[in-house]
Amino acid sequence: KDIWSQDKCHCINGDPPTYFDYVPQYLRWFEEWAEDFCRKRKHKLENAKNECREGEDQSGGERYCDFNGYDCKGTASGKHKYLWDYKCAGCFFWCSDFRKWIAKQKDEFEKQKNKYTDEINGTSRSNGGGRQKRKARSISNDDNGYEKKFYEELKNNSEYGKVDKFLDLLSKETTCKGHPEVEVKGKKANSVDFTKDDGEIFSHTEICEPCPWCGVNGTKGNWERIDDHSACKEEELYTPKENAKYTKINVLTSGEGHEDIAKRLKEFCTKTQNGTGSGSSDGVANGSASNSDSQKLYEEWKCYQPEELTKDGRDVVEGDELNGAGGLCILQKTNGKENGKKQKTFNNFFNFWVVHMLKDSIDWRNKLNSCINNGKTIRCKNGCKTPCKCYESWIQQKEDEWKLIEQHYEKQNFGPGFSPYMTLEWNLQYDYFPSIQQAYPGVEFVEEIKKIIDENIKDLSSVTKENNSINDLLKKEEGIATECKKCQETQKPSAGGGGG
């Protein structure tokens, strides 16, 4: 039930209703915001929980995924173990959306919460004619100071003069109850309580956090997260043989969450805009290894075939996890510093890259909506120059990465009758894309990706290194970037002399 009726304000203390010409827009907006927040949070958490904890993993076992798409049953960063599972792709997509959304909601909530006292006291900048007012149906259009009287009544004659009681009232909204039970800071909750100041309702929850440091134990419904750093020891790592052959792949790093991704992308755009970064696979400007700032934007991986590696001084033997997994990729540096301990099978590395590239493509199209319209009609607006140029640089970077990934990918044994790119198309159609489509229903660009994949799956024998869905998508994005640049090249400077 609404706090405010359609035509009158119900006194919060339960007394008979008092009629007012105007219900303050701020209070009504805050109530509507809370209702909308609770409804969306519940929906997003339900989807994340379904994709991260319910159902089966790719081996038919119980699913326990993290927001990066890792299977936490086989992932423990404390042991340098990472297991990517295509059945965790949905968790990656839903949690990426949830983490981005909840961060924005937290900012909105804090602003409105801090504004409450100013509104009640009449010291808000919106006070004095700037605030919109909602008229009662049957009373004069004249304000007659009723809004001020409303706030004075609220402040002086009720317990709602302070924000905490109002937040408690908002928490009683029906949509704020019955949320998926999630754990935050060791406490479980299934409802929204706006009065709590522990960050609970605006947290990522354990569902959309990274896998625990030492992985998980248990079974469905009784999982135990092992975060104690002393609970697991580093396992013996693979070591390249002397003069081992490898494929060097520099990947634009994205960090461990939406905030990191946004920060890294902003840094990448700044450097490409200033000419201090490039889309080259070297990961440094103009191929120069001296630019340490540019190096920090990239992860330098070296990928090896199993026969090029040893473990505990012994050659990799038949039955080792690397056989059938495409070999091993080793991260050489993190933020420009030596690493070497983060190791992934090539299959994990490959799948991680493909899914993240597809998601980033979708995010880019959303970012450029004000400059392009479905890749066709150009809206030549100011503010397109920087994102269009960065988008072009990002595409070039992804093309460079893909060429190097292909070099190692093609060395795998796909069995009789299957080529590398037939396998790629099959995985895109049946493993990756269903999760994308479910996470982004009705998104125009997602449907464009689907058309590309559907066209190639019709005749698997025709897909090649030059003609496959990843290449087709990158080529399509090249065309979009070109049109985007044409838009900013032809638009007229603004009155202040800016060109976009």
XYZ file of C-alpha atoms in Angstrom:
500
model
C 0.000 0.000 0.000
C 1.348 3.456 -0.897
C 2.494 5.716 1.904
C 0.606 8.529 0.192
C -2.954 8.222 -1.167
C -3.927 9.609 -4.549
C -5.730 12.677 -3.224
C -4.541 13.124 0.312
C -1.755 12.427 2.745
C -2.430 9.724 5.306
C -0.939 10.803 8.599
C 1.798 8.358 9.436
C 0.737 8.117 13.088
C -2.609 6.642 12.026
C -4.758 9.729 12.774
C -7.577 10.645 10.377
C -6.256 11.929 7.037
C -5.415 15.588 6.644
C -5.985 17.146 3.213
C -3.171 18.969 1.451
C -2.980 20.727 -1.890
C 0.459 19.279 -2.523
C 2.270 16.110 -1.571
C 6.010 16.926 -1.709
C 7.460 15.433 -4.835
C 10.677 14.483 -3.068
C 8.929 12.149 -0.610
C 6.786 10.538 -3.292
C 9.816 10.084 -5.527
C 11.809 8.492 -2.701
C 8.985 6.019 -2.059
C 8.664 5.176 -5.754
C 12.429 4.789 -6.028
C 12.479 2.342 -3.079
C 9.668 0.263 -4.564
C 11.365 0.139 -7.958
C 14.748 -0.667 -6.389
C 13.374 -3.580 -4.373
C 11.493 -5.006 -7.343
C 14.533 -4.889 -9.623
C 16.975 -6.114 -6.972
C 14.797 -9.155 -6.315
C 14.530 -9.937 -10.033
C 18.245 -9.496 -10.713
C 19.292 -11.555 -7.687
C 16.899 -14.361 -8.622
C 18.432 -14.531 -12.091
C 21.973 -14.409 -10.719
C 21.252 -17.142 -8.176
C 19.658 -19.356 -10.830
C 22.659 -18.985 -13.142
C 25.358 -19.182 -10.449
C 24.058 -21.774 -7.976
C 21.205 -23.730 -9.539
C 21.409 -26.307 -12.327
C 24.396 -28.325 -13.498
C 27.945 -27.547 -14.540
C 29.367 -28.756 -17.860
C 30.264 -32.114 -16.271
C 26.760 -32.710 -14.930
C 27.713 -31.853 -11.350
C 26.245 -29.223 -9.059
C 26.887 -25.666 -10.166
C 28.815 -23.150 -8.055
C 30.023 -20.257 -10.241
C 31.499 -16.838 -9.590
C 30.922 -13.570 -11.434
C 33.951 -14.133 -13.685
C 32.531 -17.378 -15.063
C 34.814 -19.614 -12.993
C 33.683 -22.888 -11.424
C 34.562 -22.413 -7.737
C 34.728 -26.189 -7.193
C 37.889 -26.189 -9.294
C 39.077 -22.629 -8.716
C 41.280 -21.515 -5.843
C 43.477 -18.502 -6.487
C 45.455 -19.401 -3.359
C 46.521 -22.581 -5.155
C 46.817 -20.804 -8.533
C 43.997 -22.987 -9.868
C 41.408 -21.589 -12.291
C 38.575 -23.561 -13.879
C 36.328 -21.822 -16.390
C 33.001 -23.525 -17.181
C 30.770 -22.519 -20.098
C 27.784 -23.304 -17.880
C 29.013 -20.395 -15.727
C 28.735 -17.920 -18.613
C 25.220 -16.973 -17.510
C 26.537 -16.172 -14.032
C 29.127 -13.887 -15.606
C 26.526 -11.996 -17.661
C 23.915 -11.635 -14.914
C 26.425 -10.676 -12.225
C 28.114 -8.138 -14.500
C 24.738 -6.468 -14.948
C 23.892 -6.684 -11.236
C 27.221 -5.281 -10.025
C 27.008 -2.322 -12.420
C 23.385 -1.628 -11.510
C 23.779 -1.919 -7.718
C 26.718 0.522 -7.716
C 24.549 3.178 -9.399
C 21.665 2.514 -7.011
C 23.912 2.971 -3.992
C 24.971 6.403 -5.254
C 21.333 7.415 -5.841
C 20.277 6.209 -2.403
C 23.049 8.067 -0.571
C 22.208 11.320 -2.351
C 18.503 11.090 -1.509
C 19.125 9.939 2.058
C 21.431 12.897 2.692
C 18.881 15.233 1.136
C 16.083 14.202 3.529
C 17.052 16.478 6.434
C 17.497 19.470 4.121
C 14.054 18.880 2.621
C 12.414 18.634 6.025
C 14.182 21.794 7.247
C 13.538 23.686 4.024
C 17.240 24.143 3.323
C 17.394 22.024 0.174
C 18.507 23.768 -3.010
C 15.310 22.498 -4.613
C 13.278 24.366 -1.984
C 11.656 27.645 -2.878
C 9.889 26.995 -6.130
C 12.226 24.522 -7.792
C 10.462 21.415 -6.490
C 7.680 19.971 -8.595
C 4.361 19.626 -6.804
C 1.491 17.230 -7.172
C -1.946 18.867 -7.069
C -4.951 17.424 -5.273
C -7.883 16.936 -7.596
C -10.495 19.010 -5.781
C -8.621 21.882 -4.186
C -7.327 25.224 -5.389
C -4.236 25.401 -7.595
C -2.733 27.860 -5.123
C 0.077 26.357 -3.029
C -0.887 28.402 0.049
C 2.288 27.171 1.713
C 0.927 23.674 2.201
C 4.186 21.995 1.270
C 6.005 23.927 3.957
C 3.232 23.088 6.421
C 3.495 19.426 5.443
C 7.184 19.318 6.299
C 6.692 21.286 9.525
C 4.033 18.805 10.613
C 6.318 15.934 9.722
C 9.238 17.436 11.626
C 7.472 18.698 14.737
C 4.564 16.335 15.301
C 5.789 12.928 14.196
C 8.743 10.604 14.579
C 9.493 10.992 10.878
C 11.482 14.174 11.292
C 14.591 12.007 11.082
C 15.508 9.949 8.067
C 15.876 6.580 9.842
C 12.163 6.261 10.600
C 11.264 7.147 7.037
C 13.745 4.545 5.751
C 12.157 1.987 8.055
C 8.804 2.808 6.478
C 10.246 2.353 2.992
C 11.614 -1.044 4.030
C 8.068 -2.243 4.698
C 7.201 -2.032 0.990
C 5.891 -5.384 -0.253
C 8.522 -5.551 -2.987
C 11.267 -5.323 -0.343
C 10.287 -8.681 1.170
C 10.858 -12.233 -0.022
C 14.173 -11.694 -1.784
C 16.532 -14.630 -2.471
C 18.408 -15.443 0.725
C 21.974 -14.271 0.287
C 24.959 -13.974 2.563
C 26.726 -10.674 3.176
C 29.595 -10.363 5.649
C 28.663 -13.660 7.278
C 24.978 -12.744 7.731
C 22.055 -14.114 5.748
C 19.135 -11.938 4.707
C 16.126 -12.259 2.415
C 14.714 -8.740 2.593
C 15.786 -5.132 2.155
C 16.310 -2.963 5.219
C 17.234 0.592 4.246
C 18.076 1.472 7.863
C 21.102 -0.820 7.988
C 24.356 0.979 7.419
C 26.564 -2.075 6.825
C 26.383 -2.038 3.030
C 24.291 -5.209 2.977
C 21.588 -4.267 0.494
C 24.026 -2.596 -1.899
C 26.626 -5.358 -1.772
C 27.407 -7.761 -4.604
C 26.422 -10.581 -2.182
C 28.460 -13.782 -2.120
C 26.704 -14.874 -5.331
C 28.425 -12.220 -7.419
C 31.804 -12.209 -5.709
C 34.989 -13.979 -6.876
C 35.543 -17.593 -5.852
C 36.914 -17.952 -2.307
C 40.698 -17.894 -1.904
C 40.858 -21.642 -1.286
C 37.725 -22.703 -3.172
C 34.633 -24.388 -1.714
C 33.699 -27.634 0.006
C 30.377 -29.387 0.424
C 27.326 -29.985 -1.719
C 24.346 -28.004 -2.959
C 22.756 -26.001 -0.191
C 25.621 -26.749 2.169
C 28.566 -25.083 0.479
C 31.421 -23.939 2.673
C 33.480 -21.040 1.364
C 37.144 -21.387 2.308
C 38.543 -17.866 2.599
C 41.226 -18.593 5.195
C 44.539 -18.032 3.408
C 46.254 -20.597 5.612
C 43.785 -23.308 4.619
C 45.436 -24.076 1.300
C 48.988 -24.381 0.109
C 50.306 -23.433 -3.288
C 50.328 -26.408 -5.608
C 53.276 -27.309 -7.770
C 53.170 -25.141 -10.888
C 54.037 -26.059 -14.438
C 57.385 -24.804 -15.667
C 58.359 -24.197 -19.303
C 61.322 -26.218 -20.525
C 64.478 -24.439 -21.592
C 63.976 -22.874 -25.048
C 60.303 -23.873 -24.974
C 58.143 -22.635 -27.847
C 55.169 -20.484 -26.963
C 52.592 -18.037 -28.299
C 52.758 -14.606 -26.682
C 49.346 -12.976 -26.266
C 48.943 -9.501 -24.745
C 45.372 -9.019 -23.560
C 43.737 -5.762 -22.511
C 43.140 -6.344 -18.815
C 39.721 -5.834 -17.275
C 40.343 -6.330 -13.559
C 38.082 -8.215 -11.166
C 34.788 -6.360 -11.361
C 32.659 -3.738 -13.085
C 34.466 -0.901 -11.312
C 37.851 -2.237 -12.458
C 36.611 -2.792 -16.013
C 35.250 0.766 -16.242
C 38.501 2.160 -14.843
C 40.700 0.148 -17.220
C 38.587 1.062 -20.230
C 38.737 4.746 -19.297
C 42.536 4.524 -19.026
C 42.717 2.736 -22.373
C 40.550 5.404 -24.019
C 42.608 8.215 -22.484
C 45.857 6.745 -23.762
C 44.541 6.024 -27.254
C 43.033 9.514 -27.392
C 46.364 11.068 -26.405
C 48.355 8.830 -28.716
C 50.179 7.131 -25.825
C 48.546 3.757 -26.291
C 47.751 1.557 -29.243
C 45.729 -1.407 -30.280
C 48.849 -3.404 -31.062
C 49.302 -6.781 -29.438
C 52.586 -5.559 -27.984
C 50.455 -3.727 -25.453
C 52.612 -0.602 -25.618
C 52.550 2.547 -27.683
C 54.134 2.218 -31.121
C 55.687 -1.077 -30.079
C 57.911 0.630 -27.517
C 58.416 -1.433 -24.389
C 59.493 1.645 -22.422
C 55.978 2.938 -21.820
C 55.278 1.473 -18.385
C 51.884 3.166 -18.087
C 50.660 1.449 -21.243
C 52.093 -1.883 -20.102
C 49.899 -1.762 -16.999
C 46.809 -1.852 -19.209
C 47.708 -5.265 -20.566
C 48.217 -8.801 -19.328
C 51.104 -10.601 -20.982
C 50.350 -14.306 -21.393
C 52.512 -17.046 -22.879
C 50.693 -20.163 -24.061
C 52.494 -23.507 -24.338
C 51.731 -26.944 -25.724
C 51.878 -29.731 -23.072
C 55.156 -31.126 -24.438
C 56.861 -27.781 -23.752
C 56.221 -28.019 -20.000
C 57.332 -29.890 -16.911
C 55.758 -30.274 -13.478
C 57.855 -31.072 -10.432
C 60.746 -31.733 -12.790
C 58.849 -34.332 -14.838
C 57.422 -34.176 -18.348
C 53.674 -33.829 -18.798
C 52.353 -37.380 -19.235
C 49.218 -38.905 -20.704
C 46.286 -38.312 -18.395
C 47.558 -34.945 -17.224
C 44.892 -32.222 -17.202
C 46.738 -30.277 -19.904
C 46.262 -33.023 -22.480
C 42.944 -32.349 -24.146
C 42.835 -28.852 -22.669
C 44.942 -27.152 -25.330
C 48.025 -26.753 -23.176
C 48.704 -24.021 -20.651
C 48.781 -20.213 -20.569
C 50.952 -18.467 -17.975
C 50.500 -14.825 -16.967
C 53.921 -13.189 -17.090
C 53.211 -9.818 -15.483
C 50.510 -8.024 -13.521
C 50.518 -4.209 -13.585
C 53.925 -4.359 -15.218
C 55.401 -6.556 -12.455
C 56.617 -10.148 -12.739
C 53.954 -12.755 -12.017
C 54.242 -16.218 -13.555
C 52.056 -17.904 -10.948
C 48.655 -17.424 -12.547
C 48.177 -20.380 -14.877
C 45.145 -21.455 -16.919
C 44.632 -24.263 -19.370
C 44.368 -22.828 -22.865
C 40.725 -23.946 -23.098
C 39.935 -21.888 -19.983
C 41.891 -18.937 -21.354
C 40.163 -19.203 -24.755
C 36.618 -19.491 -23.381
C 37.196 -16.645 -20.923
C 38.419 -14.386 -23.730
C 35.543 -15.188 -26.114
C 32.773 -14.583 -23.569
C 34.333 -11.368 -22.252
C 34.853 -10.068 -25.792
C 31.185 -10.710 -26.645
C 29.991 -8.951 -23.495
C 32.318 -5.995 -24.092
C 30.973 -5.706 -27.645
C 27.433 -5.465 -26.290
C 28.506 -2.851 -23.730
C 30.247 -0.803 -26.432
C 27.130 -0.701 -28.592
C 25.123 0.462 -25.602
C 27.732 3.144 -24.867
C 27.557 4.426 -28.449
C 23.766 4.517 -28.716
C 23.821 8.315 -28.719
C 26.145 8.324 -31.750
C 24.814 5.427 -33.832
C 21.463 3.789 -34.324
C 21.643 0.030 -34.869
C 24.790 0.523 -36.926
C 22.805 2.234 -39.688
C 21.408 5.692 -39.043
C 24.075 8.049 -37.760
C 22.911 10.602 -35.226
C 25.928 12.958 -35.500
C 25.750 14.470 -32.027
C 28.411 16.278 -30.060
C 30.353 14.011 -27.735
C 30.938 11.260 -30.301
C 34.558 11.947 -31.191
C 36.245 10.421 -28.142
C 34.137 7.240 -27.789
C 34.202 6.593 -31.560
C 37.985 6.817 -31.660
C 38.378 4.631 -28.581
C 35.911 2.083 -29.975
C 38.007 1.808 -33.130
C 41.173 1.293 -31.042
C 39.429 -1.323 -28.912
C 38.359 -3.264 -32.020
C 41.918 -3.186 -33.353
C 43.167 -4.475 -30.002
C 40.666 -7.348 -30.038
C 41.596 -8.231 -33.626
C 45.272 -8.366 -32.668
C 44.497 -10.553 -29.664
C 42.285 -12.870 -31.718
C 44.950 -13.431 -34.383
C 47.409 -14.599 -31.742
C 44.831 -16.717 -29.917
C 44.006 -18.397 -33.233
C 47.652 -19.364 -33.697
C 47.584 -21.502 -30.567
C 43.963 -22.609 -30.984
C 44.645 -24.178 -34.369
C 47.342 -26.450 -32.904
C 44.792 -28.465 -30.922
C 43.537 -31.897 -31.929
C 39.802 -31.592 -32.621
C 39.327 -35.187 -33.721
C 38.401 -36.643 -37.103
C 35.890 -34.660 -39.119
C 36.127 -31.507 -37.007
C 38.113 -28.377 -37.783
C 38.987 -25.695 -35.205
C 36.356 -23.353 -36.577
C 33.585 -25.933 -36.819
C 34.143 -26.513 -33.102
C 34.137 -22.762 -32.451
C 30.801 -22.268 -34.211
C 29.261 -25.221 -32.401
C 30.351 -23.842 -29.023
C 29.118 -20.340 -29.853
C 25.709 -21.624 -30.918
C 25.039 -24.130 -28.148
C 27.287 -23.202 -25.216
C 27.863 -19.439 -25.132
C 25.031 -17.714 -26.944
C 22.035 -19.111 -25.000
C 23.428 -17.455 -21.850
C 23.960 -14.167 -23.699
C 20.452 -14.163 -25.135
C 18.906 -14.911 -21.753
C 20.861 -12.125 -20.052
C 20.136 -9.517 -22.760
C 16.558 -10.182 -23.943
C 15.396 -7.950 -26.772
C 18.741 -6.170 -27.198
C 19.172 -5.259 -30.867
C 22.900 -5.936 -31.075
C 22.477 -9.368 -29.457
C 20.085 -10.256 -32.261
C 22.697 -9.075 -34.774
C 25.251 -11.417 -33.184
C 22.697 -14.234 -33.361
C 22.224 -13.680 -37.095
C 25.972 -14.002 -37.646
C 26.192 -17.244 -35.656
C 23.019 -18.695 -37.214
C 24.340 -18.036 -40.714
C 27.611 -19.849 -40.041
C 26.039 -22.808 -38.230
C 23.985 -23.597 -41.353
C 27.083 -24.828 -43.169
C 29.859 -25.748 -40.760
C 32.043 -27.037 -43.571
C 32.361 -23.491 -44.939
C 33.733 -21.832 -41.798
C 37.447 -21.079 -41.893
C 40.076 -18.946 -40.222
C 39.033 -16.059 -42.458
C 35.295 -16.775 -42.290
C 33.976 -17.451 -38.779
C 31.633 -15.712 -36.367
C 34.331 -13.985 -34.302
C 35.967 -12.533 -37.413
C 32.577 -11.640 -38.888
C 31.587 -9.829 -35.702
C 34.859 -7.885 -35.522
C 34.511 -6.904 -39.195
C 30.973 -5.719 -38.528
C 32.221 -3.653 -35.615
C 34.951 -2.188 -37.822
C 32.235 -0.927 -40.149
C 30.290 0.541 -37.251
C 33.407 2.313 -35.965
C 34.048 3.733 -39.445
C 30.512 5.117 -39.640
C 30.847 6.402 -36.096
C 34.004 8.296 -37.097
C 32.328 9.671 -40.220
C 29.665 11.064 -37.964
C 32.134 12.935 -35.784
C 34.158 14.079 -38.811
C 31.136 15.706 -40.476
C 29.347 17.172 -37.469
C 29.582 20.942 -37.067
C 31.479 22.462 -34.125
C 29.318 23.594 -31.246
C 28.822 27.276 -30.478
C 31.727 27.127 -28.051
C 34.051 25.865 -30.754
C 34.146 22.206 -29.628
C 33.972 19.557 -32.300
C 32.626 16.718 -30.184
